mmCIF file with all atom_site columns, C-alpha atoms in Angstrom:
data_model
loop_
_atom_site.group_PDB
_atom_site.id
_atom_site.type_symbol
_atom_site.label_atom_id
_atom_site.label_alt_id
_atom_site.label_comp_id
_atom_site.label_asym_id
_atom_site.label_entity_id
_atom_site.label_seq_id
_atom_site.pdbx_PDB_ins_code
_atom_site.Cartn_x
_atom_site.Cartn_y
_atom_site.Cartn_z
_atom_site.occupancy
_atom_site.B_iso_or_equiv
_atom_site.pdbx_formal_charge
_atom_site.auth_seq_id
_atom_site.auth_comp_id
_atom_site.auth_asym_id
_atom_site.auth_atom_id
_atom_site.pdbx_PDB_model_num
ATOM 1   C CA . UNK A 1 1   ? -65.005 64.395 -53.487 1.00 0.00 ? 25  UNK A CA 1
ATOM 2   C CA . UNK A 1 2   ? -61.684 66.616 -52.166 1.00 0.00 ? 26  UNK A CA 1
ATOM 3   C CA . UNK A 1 3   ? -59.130 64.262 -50.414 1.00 0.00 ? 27  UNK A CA 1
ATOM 4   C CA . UNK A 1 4   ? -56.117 65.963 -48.609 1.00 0.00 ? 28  UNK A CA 1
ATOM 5   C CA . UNK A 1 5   ? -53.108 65.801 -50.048 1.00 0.00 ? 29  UNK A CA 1
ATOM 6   C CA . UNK A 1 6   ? -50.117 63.235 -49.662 1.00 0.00 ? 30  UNK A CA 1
ATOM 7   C CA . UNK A 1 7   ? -46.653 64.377 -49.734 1.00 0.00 ? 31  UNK A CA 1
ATOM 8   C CA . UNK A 1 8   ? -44.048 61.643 -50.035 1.00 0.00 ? 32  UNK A CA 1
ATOM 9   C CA . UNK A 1 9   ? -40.289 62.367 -48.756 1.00 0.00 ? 33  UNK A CA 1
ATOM 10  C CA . UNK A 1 10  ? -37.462 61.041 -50.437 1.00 0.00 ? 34  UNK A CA 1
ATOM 11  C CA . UNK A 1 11  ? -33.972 60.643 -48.555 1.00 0.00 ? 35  UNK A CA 1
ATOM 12  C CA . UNK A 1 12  ? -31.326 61.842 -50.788 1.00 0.00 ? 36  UNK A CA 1
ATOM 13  C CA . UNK A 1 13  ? -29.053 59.829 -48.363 1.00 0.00 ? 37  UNK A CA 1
ATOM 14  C CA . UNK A 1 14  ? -28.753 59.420 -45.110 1.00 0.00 ? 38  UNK A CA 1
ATOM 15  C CA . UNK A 1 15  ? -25.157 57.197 -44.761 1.00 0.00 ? 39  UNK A CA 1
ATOM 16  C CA . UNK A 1 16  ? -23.187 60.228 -46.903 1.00 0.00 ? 40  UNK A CA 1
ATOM 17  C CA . UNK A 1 17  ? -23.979 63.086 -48.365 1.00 0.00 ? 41  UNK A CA 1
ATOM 18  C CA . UNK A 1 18  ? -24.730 64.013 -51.591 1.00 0.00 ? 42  UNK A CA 1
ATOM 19  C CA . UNK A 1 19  ? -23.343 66.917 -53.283 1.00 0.00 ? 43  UNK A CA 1
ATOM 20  C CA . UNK A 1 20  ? -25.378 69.588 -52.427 1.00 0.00 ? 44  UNK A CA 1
ATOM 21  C CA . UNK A 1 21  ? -27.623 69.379 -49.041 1.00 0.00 ? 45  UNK A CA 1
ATOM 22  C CA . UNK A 1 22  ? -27.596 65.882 -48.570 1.00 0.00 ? 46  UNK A CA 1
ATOM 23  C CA . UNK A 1 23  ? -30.440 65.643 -46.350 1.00 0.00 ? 47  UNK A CA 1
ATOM 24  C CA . UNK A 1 24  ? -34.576 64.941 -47.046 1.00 0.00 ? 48  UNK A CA 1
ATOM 25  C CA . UNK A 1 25  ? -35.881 66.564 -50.027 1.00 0.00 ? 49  UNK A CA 1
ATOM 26  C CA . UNK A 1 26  ? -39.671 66.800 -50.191 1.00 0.00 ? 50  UNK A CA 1
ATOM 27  C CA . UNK A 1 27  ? -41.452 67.251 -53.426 1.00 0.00 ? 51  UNK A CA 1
ATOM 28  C CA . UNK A 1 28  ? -45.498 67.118 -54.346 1.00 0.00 ? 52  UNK A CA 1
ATOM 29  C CA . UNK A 1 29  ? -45.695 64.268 -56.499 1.00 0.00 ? 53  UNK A CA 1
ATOM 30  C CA . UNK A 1 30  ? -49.686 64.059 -56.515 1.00 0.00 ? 54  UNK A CA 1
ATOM 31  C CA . UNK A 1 31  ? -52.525 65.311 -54.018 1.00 0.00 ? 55  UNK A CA 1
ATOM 32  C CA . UNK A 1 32  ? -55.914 63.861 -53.364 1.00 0.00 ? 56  UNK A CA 1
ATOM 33  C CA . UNK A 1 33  ? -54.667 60.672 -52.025 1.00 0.00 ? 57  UNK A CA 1
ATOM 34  C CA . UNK A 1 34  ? -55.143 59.233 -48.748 1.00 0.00 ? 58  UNK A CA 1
ATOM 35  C CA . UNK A 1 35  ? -53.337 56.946 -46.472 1.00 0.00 ? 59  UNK A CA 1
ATOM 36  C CA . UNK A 1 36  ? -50.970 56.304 -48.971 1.00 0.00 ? 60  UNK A CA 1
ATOM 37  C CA . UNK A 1 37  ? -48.185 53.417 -47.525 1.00 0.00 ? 61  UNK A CA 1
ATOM 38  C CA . UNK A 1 38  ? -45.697 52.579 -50.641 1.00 0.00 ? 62  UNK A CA 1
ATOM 39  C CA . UNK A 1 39  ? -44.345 54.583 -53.479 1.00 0.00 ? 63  UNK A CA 1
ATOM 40  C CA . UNK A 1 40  ? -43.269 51.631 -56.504 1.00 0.00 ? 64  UNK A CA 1
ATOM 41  C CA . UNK A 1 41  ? -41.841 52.986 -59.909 1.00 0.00 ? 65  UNK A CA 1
ATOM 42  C CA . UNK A 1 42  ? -42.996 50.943 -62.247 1.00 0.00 ? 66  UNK A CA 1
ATOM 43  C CA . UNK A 1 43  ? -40.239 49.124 -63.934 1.00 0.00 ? 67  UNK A CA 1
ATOM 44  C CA . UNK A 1 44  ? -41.601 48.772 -67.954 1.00 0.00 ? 68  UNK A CA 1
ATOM 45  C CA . UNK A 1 45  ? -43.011 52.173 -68.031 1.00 0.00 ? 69  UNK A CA 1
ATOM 46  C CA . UNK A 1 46  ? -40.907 55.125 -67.772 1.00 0.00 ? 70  UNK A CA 1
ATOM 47  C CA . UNK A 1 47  ? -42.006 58.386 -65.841 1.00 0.00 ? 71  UNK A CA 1
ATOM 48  C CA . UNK A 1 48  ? -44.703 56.187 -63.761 1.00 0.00 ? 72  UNK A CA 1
ATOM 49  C CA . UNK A 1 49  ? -45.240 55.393 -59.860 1.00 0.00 ? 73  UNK A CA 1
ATOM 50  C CA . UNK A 1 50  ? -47.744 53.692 -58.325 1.00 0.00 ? 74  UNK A CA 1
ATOM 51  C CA . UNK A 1 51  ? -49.442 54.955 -54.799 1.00 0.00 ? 75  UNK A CA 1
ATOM 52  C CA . UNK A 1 52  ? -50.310 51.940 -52.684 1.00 0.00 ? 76  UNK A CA 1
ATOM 53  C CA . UNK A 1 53  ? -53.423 53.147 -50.197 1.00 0.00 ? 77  UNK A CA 1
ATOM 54  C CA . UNK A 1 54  ? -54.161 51.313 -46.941 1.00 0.00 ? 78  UNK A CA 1
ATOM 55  C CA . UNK A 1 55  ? -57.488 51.293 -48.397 1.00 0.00 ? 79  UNK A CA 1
ATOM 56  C CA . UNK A 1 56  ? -57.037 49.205 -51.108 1.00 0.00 ? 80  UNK A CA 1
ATOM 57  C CA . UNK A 1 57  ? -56.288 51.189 -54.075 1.00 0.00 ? 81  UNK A CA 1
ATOM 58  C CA . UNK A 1 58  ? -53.213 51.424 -56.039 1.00 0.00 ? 82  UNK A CA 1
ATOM 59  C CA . UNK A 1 59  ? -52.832 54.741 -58.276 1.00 0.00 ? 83  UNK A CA 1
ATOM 60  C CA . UNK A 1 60  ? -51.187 55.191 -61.013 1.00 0.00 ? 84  UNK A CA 1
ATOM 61  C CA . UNK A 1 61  ? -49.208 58.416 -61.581 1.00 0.00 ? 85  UNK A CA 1
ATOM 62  C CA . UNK A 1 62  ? -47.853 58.777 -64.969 1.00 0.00 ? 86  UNK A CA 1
ATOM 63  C CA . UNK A 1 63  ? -45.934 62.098 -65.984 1.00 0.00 ? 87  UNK A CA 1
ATOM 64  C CA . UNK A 1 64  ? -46.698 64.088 -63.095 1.00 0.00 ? 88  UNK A CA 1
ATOM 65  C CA . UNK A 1 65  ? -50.571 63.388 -63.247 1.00 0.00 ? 89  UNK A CA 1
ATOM 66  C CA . UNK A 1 66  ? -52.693 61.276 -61.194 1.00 0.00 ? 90  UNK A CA 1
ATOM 67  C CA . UNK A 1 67  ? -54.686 58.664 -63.564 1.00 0.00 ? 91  UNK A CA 1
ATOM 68  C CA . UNK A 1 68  ? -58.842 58.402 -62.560 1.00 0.00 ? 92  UNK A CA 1
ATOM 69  C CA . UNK A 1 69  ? -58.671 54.879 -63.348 1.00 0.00 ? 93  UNK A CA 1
ATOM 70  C CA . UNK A 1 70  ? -56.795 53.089 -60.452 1.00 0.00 ? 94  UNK A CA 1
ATOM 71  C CA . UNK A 1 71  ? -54.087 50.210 -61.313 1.00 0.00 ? 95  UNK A CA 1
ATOM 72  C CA . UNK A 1 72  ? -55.858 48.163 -58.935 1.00 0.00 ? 96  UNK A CA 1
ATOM 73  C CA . UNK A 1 73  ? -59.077 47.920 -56.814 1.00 0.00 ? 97  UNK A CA 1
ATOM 74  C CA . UNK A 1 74  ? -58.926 45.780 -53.919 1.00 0.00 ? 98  UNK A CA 1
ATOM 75  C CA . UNK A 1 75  ? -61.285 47.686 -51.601 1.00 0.00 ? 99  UNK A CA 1
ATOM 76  C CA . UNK A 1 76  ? -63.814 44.761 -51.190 1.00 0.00 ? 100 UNK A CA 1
ATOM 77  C CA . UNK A 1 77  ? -61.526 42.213 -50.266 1.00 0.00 ? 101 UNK A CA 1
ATOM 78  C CA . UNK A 1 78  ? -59.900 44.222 -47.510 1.00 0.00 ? 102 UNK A CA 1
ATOM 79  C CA . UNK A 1 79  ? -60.228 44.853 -43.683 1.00 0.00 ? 103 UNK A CA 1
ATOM 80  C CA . UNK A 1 80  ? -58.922 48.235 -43.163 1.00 0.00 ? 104 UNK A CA 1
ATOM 81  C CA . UNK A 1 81  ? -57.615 50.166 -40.413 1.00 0.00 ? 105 UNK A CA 1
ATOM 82  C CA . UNK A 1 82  ? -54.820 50.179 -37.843 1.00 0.00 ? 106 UNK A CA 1
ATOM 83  C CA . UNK A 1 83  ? -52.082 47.942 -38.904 1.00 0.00 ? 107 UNK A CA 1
ATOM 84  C CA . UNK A 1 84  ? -54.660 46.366 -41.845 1.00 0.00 ? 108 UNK A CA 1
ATOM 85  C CA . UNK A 1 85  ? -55.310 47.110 -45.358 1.00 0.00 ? 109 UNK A CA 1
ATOM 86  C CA . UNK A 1 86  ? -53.234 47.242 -48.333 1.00 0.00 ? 110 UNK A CA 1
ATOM 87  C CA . UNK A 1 87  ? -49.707 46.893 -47.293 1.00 0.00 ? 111 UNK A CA 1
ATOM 88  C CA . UNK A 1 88  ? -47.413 47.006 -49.862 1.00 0.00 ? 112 UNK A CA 1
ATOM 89  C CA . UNK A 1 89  ? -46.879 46.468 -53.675 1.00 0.00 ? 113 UNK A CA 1
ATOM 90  C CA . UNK A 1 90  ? -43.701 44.881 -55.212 1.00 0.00 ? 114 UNK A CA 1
ATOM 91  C CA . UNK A 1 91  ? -42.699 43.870 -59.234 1.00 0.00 ? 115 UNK A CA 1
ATOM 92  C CA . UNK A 1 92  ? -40.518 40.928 -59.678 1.00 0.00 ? 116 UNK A CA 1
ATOM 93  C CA . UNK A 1 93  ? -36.985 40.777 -61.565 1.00 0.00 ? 117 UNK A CA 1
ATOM 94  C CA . UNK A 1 94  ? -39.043 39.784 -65.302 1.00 0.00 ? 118 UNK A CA 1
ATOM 95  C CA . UNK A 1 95  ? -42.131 41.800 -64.462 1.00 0.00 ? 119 UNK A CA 1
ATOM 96  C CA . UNK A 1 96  ? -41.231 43.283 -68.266 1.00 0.00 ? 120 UNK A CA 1
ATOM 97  C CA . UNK A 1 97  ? -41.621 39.857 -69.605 1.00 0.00 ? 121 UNK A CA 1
ATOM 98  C CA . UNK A 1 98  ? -44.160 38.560 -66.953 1.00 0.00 ? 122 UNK A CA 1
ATOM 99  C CA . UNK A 1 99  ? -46.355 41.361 -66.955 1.00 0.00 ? 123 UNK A CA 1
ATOM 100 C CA . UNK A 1 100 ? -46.791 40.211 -62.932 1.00 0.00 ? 124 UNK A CA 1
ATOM 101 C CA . UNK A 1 101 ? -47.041 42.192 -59.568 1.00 0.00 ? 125 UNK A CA 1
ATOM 102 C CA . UNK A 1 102 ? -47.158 41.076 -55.897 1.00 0.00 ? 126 UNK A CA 1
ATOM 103 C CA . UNK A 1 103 ? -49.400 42.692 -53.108 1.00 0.00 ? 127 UNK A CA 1
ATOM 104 C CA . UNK A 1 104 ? -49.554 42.278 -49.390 1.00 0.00 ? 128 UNK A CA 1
ATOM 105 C CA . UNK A 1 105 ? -53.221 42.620 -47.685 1.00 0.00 ? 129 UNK A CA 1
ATOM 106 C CA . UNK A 1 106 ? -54.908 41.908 -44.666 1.00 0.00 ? 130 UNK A CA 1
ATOM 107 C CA . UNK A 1 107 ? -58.390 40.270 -46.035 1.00 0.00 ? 131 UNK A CA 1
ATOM 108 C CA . UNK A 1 108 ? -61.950 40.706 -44.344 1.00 0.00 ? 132 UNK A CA 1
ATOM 109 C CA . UNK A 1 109 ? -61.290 37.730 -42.186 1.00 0.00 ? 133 UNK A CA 1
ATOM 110 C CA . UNK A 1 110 ? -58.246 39.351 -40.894 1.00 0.00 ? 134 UNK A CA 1
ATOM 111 C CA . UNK A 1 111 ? -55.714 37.173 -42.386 1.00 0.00 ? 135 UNK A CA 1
ATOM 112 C CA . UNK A 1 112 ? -52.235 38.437 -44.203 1.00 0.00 ? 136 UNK A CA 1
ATOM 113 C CA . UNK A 1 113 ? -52.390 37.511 -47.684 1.00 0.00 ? 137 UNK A CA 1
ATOM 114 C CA . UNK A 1 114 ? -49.370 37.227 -50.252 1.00 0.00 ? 138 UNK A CA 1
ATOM 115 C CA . UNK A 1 115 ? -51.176 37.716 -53.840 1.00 0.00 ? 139 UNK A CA 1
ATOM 116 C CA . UNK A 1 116 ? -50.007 37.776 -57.707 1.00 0.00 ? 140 UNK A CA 1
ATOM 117 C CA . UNK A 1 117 ? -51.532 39.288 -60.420 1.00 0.00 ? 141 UNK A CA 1
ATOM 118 C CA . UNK A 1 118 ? -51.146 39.749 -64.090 1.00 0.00 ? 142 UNK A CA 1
#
């Protein structure tokens, strides 16, 4: 299966300027991804982002290649589609230590849910 490709832009700054251009700076970090709704570095391994999908799947993509196997699945306990799905994606201060990460999803009955997982 061929999925279109998902182009994330990254503001260099928008209250000053950087040297050089100083304005939005976009860059291919992985393709075959859709719907895609957070970019998260990952704070214990180096060189690695996660994609958060309004689908329900977060990617993992480690030195510039996107991993098969997804950091999480949470496609069956979704409802997807307009302002649902999988919403966002965030490590805590000790996530080193805790191993722990936070997600924000609308569940099949509709409801916003707050969830940790280790």
């Amino acid at each position: 299966m061929r999925l279109p490709t998902i182009a994330l832009g990254v503001a260099t700054s928008l209250a000053q300027p950087l040297p050089g251009d100083g304005g939005l700076h976009l860059e291919r970090v992985a393709s075959g991804l859709v719907s895609g709704v957070a970019y998260v570095e990952d704070p214990v391994v180096p060189d690695t982002f996660l994609v958060v999908t309004q689908d329900g799947v977060v990617f993992v993509i480690s030195g510039g290649v996107t991993r098969e196997t997804p950091f999480l699945d949470l496609q069956d306990q979704i409802s997807g589609g307009g302002e649902r799905g999988l919403l966002g994606l965030a490590f805590p201060p000790d996530a080193a230590s805790s191993g722990r990460v936070y997600v924000n999803f609308t569940n099949t009955a509709g409801d916003t849910v707050i969830a940790r997982f280790e």
